[in-house]
Short mmCIF file of C-alpha atoms in Angstrom, two decimals:
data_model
loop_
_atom_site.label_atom_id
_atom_site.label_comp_id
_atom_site.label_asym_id
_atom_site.label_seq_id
_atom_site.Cartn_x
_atom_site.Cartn_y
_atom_site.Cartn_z
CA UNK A 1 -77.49 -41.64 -91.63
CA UNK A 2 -79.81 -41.11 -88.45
CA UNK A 3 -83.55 -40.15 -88.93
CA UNK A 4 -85.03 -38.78 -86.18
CA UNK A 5 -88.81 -39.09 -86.50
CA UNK A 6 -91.27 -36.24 -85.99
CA UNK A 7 -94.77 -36.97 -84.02
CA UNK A 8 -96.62 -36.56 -87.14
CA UNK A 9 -94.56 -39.35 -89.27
CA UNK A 10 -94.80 -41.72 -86.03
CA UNK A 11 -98.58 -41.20 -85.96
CA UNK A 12 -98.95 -41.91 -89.66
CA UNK A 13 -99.75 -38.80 -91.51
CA UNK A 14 -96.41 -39.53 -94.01
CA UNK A 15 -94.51 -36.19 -93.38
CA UNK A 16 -91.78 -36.21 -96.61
CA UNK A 17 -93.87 -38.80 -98.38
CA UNK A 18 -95.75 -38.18 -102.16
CA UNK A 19 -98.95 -36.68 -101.58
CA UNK A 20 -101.58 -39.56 -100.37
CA UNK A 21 -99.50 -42.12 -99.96
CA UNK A 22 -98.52 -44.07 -97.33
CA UNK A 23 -94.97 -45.96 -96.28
CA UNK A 24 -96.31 -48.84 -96.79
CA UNK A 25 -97.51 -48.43 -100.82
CA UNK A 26 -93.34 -48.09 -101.27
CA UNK A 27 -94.05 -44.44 -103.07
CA UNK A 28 -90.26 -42.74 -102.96
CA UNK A 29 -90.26 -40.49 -99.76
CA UNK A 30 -88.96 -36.74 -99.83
CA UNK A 31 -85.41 -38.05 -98.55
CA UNK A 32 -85.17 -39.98 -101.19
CA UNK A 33 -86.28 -37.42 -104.05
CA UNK A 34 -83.54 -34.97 -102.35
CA UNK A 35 -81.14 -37.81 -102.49
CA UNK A 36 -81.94 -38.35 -106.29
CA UNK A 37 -81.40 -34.51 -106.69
CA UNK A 38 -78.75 -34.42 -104.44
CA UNK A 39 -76.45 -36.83 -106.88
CA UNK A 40 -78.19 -35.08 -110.39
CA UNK A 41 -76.34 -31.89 -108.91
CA UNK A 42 -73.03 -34.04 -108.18
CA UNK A 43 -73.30 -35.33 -111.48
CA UNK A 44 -73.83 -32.30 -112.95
CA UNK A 45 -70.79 -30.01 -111.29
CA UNK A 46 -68.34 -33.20 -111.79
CA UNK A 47 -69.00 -32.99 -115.93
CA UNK A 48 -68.87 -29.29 -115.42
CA UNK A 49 -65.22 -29.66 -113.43
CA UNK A 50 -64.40 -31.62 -115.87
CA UNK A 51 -65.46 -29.61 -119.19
CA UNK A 52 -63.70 -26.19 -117.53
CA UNK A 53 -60.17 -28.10 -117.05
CA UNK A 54 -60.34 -29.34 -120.60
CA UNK A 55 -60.79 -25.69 -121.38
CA UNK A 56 -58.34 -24.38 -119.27
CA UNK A 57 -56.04 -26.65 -120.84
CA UNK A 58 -56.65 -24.92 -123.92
CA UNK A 59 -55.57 -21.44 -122.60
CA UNK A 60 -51.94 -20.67 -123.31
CA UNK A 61 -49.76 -19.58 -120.30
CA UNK A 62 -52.04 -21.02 -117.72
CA UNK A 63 -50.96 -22.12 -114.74
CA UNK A 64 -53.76 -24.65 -112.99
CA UNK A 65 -53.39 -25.89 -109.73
CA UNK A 66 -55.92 -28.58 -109.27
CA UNK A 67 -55.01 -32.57 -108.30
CA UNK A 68 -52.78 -34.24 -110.79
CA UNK A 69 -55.06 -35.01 -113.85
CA UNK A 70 -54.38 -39.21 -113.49
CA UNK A 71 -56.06 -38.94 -109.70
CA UNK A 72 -59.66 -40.10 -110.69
CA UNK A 73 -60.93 -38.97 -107.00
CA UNK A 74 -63.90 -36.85 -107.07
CA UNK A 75 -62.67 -32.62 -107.07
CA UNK A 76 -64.88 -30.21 -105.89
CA UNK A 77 -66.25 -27.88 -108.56
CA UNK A 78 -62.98 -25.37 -108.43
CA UNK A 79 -60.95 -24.19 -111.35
CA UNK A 80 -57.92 -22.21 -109.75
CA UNK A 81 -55.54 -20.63 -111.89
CA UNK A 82 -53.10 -17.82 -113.04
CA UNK A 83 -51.59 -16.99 -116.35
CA UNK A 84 -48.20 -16.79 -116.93
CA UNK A 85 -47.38 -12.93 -117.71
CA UNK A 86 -50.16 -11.91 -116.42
CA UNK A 87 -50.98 -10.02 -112.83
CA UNK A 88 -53.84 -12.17 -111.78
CA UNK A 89 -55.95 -9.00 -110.57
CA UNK A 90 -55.73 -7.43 -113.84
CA UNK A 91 -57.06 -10.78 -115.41
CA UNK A 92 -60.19 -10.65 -112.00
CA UNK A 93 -60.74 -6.96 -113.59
CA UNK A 94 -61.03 -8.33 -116.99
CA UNK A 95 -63.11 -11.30 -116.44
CA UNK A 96 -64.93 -8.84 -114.42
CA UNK A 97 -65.67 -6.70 -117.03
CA UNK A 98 -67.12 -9.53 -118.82
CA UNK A 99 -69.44 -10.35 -116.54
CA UNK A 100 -67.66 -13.42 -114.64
CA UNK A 101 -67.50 -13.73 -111.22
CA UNK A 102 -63.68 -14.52 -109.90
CA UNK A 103 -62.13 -14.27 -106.69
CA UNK A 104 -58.44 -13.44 -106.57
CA UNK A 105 -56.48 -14.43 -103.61
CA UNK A 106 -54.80 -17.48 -101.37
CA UNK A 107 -58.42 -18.50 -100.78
CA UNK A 108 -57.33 -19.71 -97.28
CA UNK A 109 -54.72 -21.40 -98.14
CA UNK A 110 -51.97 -18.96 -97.79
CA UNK A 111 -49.24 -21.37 -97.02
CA UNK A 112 -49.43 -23.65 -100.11
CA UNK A 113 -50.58 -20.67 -102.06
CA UNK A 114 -47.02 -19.29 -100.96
CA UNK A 115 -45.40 -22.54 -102.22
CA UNK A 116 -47.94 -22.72 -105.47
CA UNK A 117 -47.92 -18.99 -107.09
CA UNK A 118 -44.90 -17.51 -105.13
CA UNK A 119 -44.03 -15.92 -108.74
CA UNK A 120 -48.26 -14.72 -108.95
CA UNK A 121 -47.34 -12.82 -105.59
CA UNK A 122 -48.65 -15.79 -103.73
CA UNK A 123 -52.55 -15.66 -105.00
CA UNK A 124 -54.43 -17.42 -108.05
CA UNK A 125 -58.01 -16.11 -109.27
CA UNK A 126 -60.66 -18.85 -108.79
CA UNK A 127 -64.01 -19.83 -110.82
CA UNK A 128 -66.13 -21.45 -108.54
CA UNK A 129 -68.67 -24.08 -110.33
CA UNK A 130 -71.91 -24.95 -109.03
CA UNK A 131 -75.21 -26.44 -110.27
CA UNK A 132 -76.66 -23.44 -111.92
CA UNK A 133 -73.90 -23.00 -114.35
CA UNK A 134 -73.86 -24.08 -117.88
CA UNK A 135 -70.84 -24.98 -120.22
CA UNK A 136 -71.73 -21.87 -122.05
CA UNK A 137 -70.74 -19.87 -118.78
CA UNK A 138 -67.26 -21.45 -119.19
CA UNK A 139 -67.31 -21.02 -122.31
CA UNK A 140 -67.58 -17.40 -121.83
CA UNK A 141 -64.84 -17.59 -119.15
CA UNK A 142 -62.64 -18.93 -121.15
CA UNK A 143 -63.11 -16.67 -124.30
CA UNK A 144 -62.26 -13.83 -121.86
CA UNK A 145 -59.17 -15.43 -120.73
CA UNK A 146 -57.88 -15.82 -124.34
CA UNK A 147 -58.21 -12.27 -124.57
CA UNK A 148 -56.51 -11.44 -121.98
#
């Protein structure tokens, strides 16, 4: 990574460092407590991922389209999905109705989604993790989907 540095941190006055100290007393600098926070949230979304495909799993008639579950690359925080018997906007209105935000459609990616949910009329509904969920918001999710 490059870092460019300011005036202020060439003359000394410790722009991103803790409060009264100095680069040289080896206090952790504000890079680095944004990098620390930076891989909490990582660590945070990949057990999330990885907590909402379990309970995906556990949803009869879904249909997940994610990376195979034996590639141990990192995923983004994405659950994508349809259920089989179900028009996936009438499962967005329910989860909806719950309170869950979904998005319904090819998501950009019209061409695989074409390949993917051809039978789904060529869209999937998407939950979208980030670092201010909980399990309990999946949880939730998932309830509605079993009701559906």
């Amino acid at each position: 990574a490059v870092h460019v540095r300011g005036k202020l941190e060439r003359a000394g006055v410790g722009l991103g460092r803790a409060a009264g100290a100095s680069a040289t007393e080896g206090a952790p600098t504000r890079r680095d407590a944004l990098s620390a926070a930076l891989r909490a949230i990582a660590a945070w979304e990949a057990e999330l991922t990885q907590y909402g495909d379990a309970r995906l799993a556990e949803v009869p008639g879904i249909v997940a389209y994610r990376q195979s579950p034996v590639d141990r690359r990192a995923r983004a925080g994405v659950l994508s999905f349809n259920l089989r018997g179900r028009d996936p906007l009438d499962v967005a209105r329910a989860l909806e109705r719950a309170g869950i935000e979904a998005a319904v459609g090819n998501n950009g990616a019209v061409r695989t989604m074409t390949r993917l949910a051809g039978d789904f009329g060529r869209i999937a509904l998407r939950l979208s993790l980030a670092h201010y969920n909980t399990k309990a918001d999946l949880d939730a999710a998932i309830e509605c989907l079993l009701a559906a």
